[in-house]
C-alpha positions as semicolon CSV with decimal commas, in nm:
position;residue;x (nm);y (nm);z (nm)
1;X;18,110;-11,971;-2,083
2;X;17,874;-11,915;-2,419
3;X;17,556;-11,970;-2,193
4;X;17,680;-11,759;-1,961
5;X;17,736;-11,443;-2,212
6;X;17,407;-11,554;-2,362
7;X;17,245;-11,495;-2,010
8;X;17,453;-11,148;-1,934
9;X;17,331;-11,040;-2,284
10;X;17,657;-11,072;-2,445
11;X;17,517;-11,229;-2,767
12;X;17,792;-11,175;-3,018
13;X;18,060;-11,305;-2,730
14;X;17,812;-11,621;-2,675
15;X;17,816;-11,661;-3,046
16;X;18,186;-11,714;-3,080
17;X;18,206;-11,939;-2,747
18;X;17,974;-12,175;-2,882
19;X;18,115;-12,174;-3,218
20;X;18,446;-12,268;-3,069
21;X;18,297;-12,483;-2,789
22;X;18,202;-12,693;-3,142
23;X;18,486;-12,879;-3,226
24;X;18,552;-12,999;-2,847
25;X;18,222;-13,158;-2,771
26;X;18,224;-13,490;-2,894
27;X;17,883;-13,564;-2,804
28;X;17,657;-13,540;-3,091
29;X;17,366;-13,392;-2,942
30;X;17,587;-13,127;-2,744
31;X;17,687;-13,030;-3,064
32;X;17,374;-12,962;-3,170
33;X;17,259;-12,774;-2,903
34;X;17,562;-12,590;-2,944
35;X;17,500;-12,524;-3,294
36;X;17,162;-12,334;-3,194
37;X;17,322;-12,158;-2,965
38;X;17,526;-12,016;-3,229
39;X;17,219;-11,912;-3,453
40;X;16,998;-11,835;-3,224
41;X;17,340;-11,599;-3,030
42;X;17,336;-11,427;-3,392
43;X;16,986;-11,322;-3,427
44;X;17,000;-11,140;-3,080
45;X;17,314;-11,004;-3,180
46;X;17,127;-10,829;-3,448
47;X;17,332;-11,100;-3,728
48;X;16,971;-11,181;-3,871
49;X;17,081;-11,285;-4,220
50;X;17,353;-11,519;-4,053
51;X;17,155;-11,635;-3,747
52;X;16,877;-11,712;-3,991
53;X;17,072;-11,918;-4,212
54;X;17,209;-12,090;-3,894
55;X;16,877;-12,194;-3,796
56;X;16,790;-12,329;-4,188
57;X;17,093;-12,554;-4,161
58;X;16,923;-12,736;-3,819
59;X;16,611;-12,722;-3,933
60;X;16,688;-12,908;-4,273
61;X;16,959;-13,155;-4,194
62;X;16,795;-13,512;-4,109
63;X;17,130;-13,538;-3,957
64;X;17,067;-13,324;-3,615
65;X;16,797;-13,478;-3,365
66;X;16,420;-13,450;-3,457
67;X;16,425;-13,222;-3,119
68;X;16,685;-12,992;-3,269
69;X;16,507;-12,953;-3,603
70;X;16,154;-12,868;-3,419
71;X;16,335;-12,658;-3,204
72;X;16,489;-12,416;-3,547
73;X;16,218;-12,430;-3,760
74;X;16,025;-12,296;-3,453
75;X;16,270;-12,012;-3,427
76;X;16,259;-11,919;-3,806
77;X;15,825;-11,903;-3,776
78;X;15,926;-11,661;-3,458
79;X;16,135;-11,463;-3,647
80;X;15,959;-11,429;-3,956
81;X;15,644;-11,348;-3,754
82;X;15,850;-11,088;-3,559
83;X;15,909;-10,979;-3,931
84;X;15,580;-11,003;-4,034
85;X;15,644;-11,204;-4,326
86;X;15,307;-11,416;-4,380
87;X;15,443;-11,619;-4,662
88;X;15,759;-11,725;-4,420
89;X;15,588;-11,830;-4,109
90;X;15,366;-12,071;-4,327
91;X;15,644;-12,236;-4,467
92;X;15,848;-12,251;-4,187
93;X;15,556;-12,386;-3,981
94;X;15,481;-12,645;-4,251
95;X;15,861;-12,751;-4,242
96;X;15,785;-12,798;-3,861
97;X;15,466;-13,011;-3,964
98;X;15,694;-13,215;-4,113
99;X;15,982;-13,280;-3,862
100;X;15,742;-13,267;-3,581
101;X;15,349;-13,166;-3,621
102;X;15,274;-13,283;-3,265
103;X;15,570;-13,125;-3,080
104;X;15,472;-12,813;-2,840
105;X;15,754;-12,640;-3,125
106;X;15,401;-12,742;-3,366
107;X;15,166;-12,583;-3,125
108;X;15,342;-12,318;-3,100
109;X;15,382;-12,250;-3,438
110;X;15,016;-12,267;-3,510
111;X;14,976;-11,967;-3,291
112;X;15,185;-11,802;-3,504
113;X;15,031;-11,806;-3,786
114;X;14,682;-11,676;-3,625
115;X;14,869;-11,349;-3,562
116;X;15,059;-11,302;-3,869
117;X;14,768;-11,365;-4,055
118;X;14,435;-11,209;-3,873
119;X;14,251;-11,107;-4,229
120;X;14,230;-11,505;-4,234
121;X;14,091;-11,536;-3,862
122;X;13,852;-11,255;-3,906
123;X;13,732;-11,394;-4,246
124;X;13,690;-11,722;-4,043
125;X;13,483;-11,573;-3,779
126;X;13,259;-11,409;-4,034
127;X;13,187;-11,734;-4,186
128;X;13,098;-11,865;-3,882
129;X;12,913;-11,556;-3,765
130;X;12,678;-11,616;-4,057
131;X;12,651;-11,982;-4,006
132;X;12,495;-11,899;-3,693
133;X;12,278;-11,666;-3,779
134;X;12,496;-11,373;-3,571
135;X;12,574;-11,059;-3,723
136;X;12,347;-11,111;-4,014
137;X;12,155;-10,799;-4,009
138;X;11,772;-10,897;-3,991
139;X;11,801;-11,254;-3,935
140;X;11,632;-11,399;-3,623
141;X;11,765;-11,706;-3,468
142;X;11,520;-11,974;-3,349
143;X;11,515;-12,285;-3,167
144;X;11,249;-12,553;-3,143
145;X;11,207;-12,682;-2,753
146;X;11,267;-13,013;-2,975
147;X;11,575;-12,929;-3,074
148;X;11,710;-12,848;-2,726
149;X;11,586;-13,102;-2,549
150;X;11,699;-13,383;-2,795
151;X;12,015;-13,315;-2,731
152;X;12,045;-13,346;-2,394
């Protein structure tokens, strides 16, 4: 029932289903899921404060599957990118590094902080710009025939 009010866009009615699907599911990693369901149910609802604080409890408790914790601190980078919090995305994709760094949750996440932070990527490509000799005003580039040919 909480999945489907999730999927009709009833997000504060999914939110209570899977809170009070909780107690029946004795399988631990239904419960988890379930327990994400619930946070991520009260973002979309508009509960960020709540939904966020949802999400820190996965994300932190060595308790819940490694899959579980990936999967929140994934969420909180989203939504603190969404926010455009800088300082939030790289600790919440640093917490990721550490339950997962080689998860697609950890790829993800890397993306992430490339848009939150583009004075950092544009800083990077003006390094590398002058590196290469592009973009430095009056600067000619040249190659030996050596040079190319070696290393072929």
């Amino acid at each position: 029932l909480a999945d489907e009010d999730y999927t009709a866009g009833r997000f504060a009615e999914a939110s209570a289903n899977y809170a009070k699907a909780l107690p029946l599911l004795k399988e631990f990693p239904l419960q988890g899921r379930a327990r994400l369901g619930v946070a991520v149910s009260k973002l979309q609802a508009g509960q960020v404060t709540e939904g966020v604080a949802a999400l820190k409890l996965i994300a932190e408790s060595a308790a819940e599957l490694k899959s579980l914790r990936a999967e929140a601190a994934y969420l909180l980078t989203s939504q603190a990118a969404s926010a455009g919090n800088a300082a939030d995305v790289q600790k919440y994709a640093d917490m990721l590094d550490q339950i997962d760094g080689q998860s697609a949750w950890a790829q993800r996440a890397t993306i992430l902080r490339a848009t939150v932070a583009p004075e950092t990527a544009s800083a990077g490509s003006e390094v590398q710009r002058r590196v290469s000799g592009r973009g430095t005003p009056g600067r000619k580039r040249t190659f030996s025939r050596r040079a190319r040919t070696s290393s072929r």
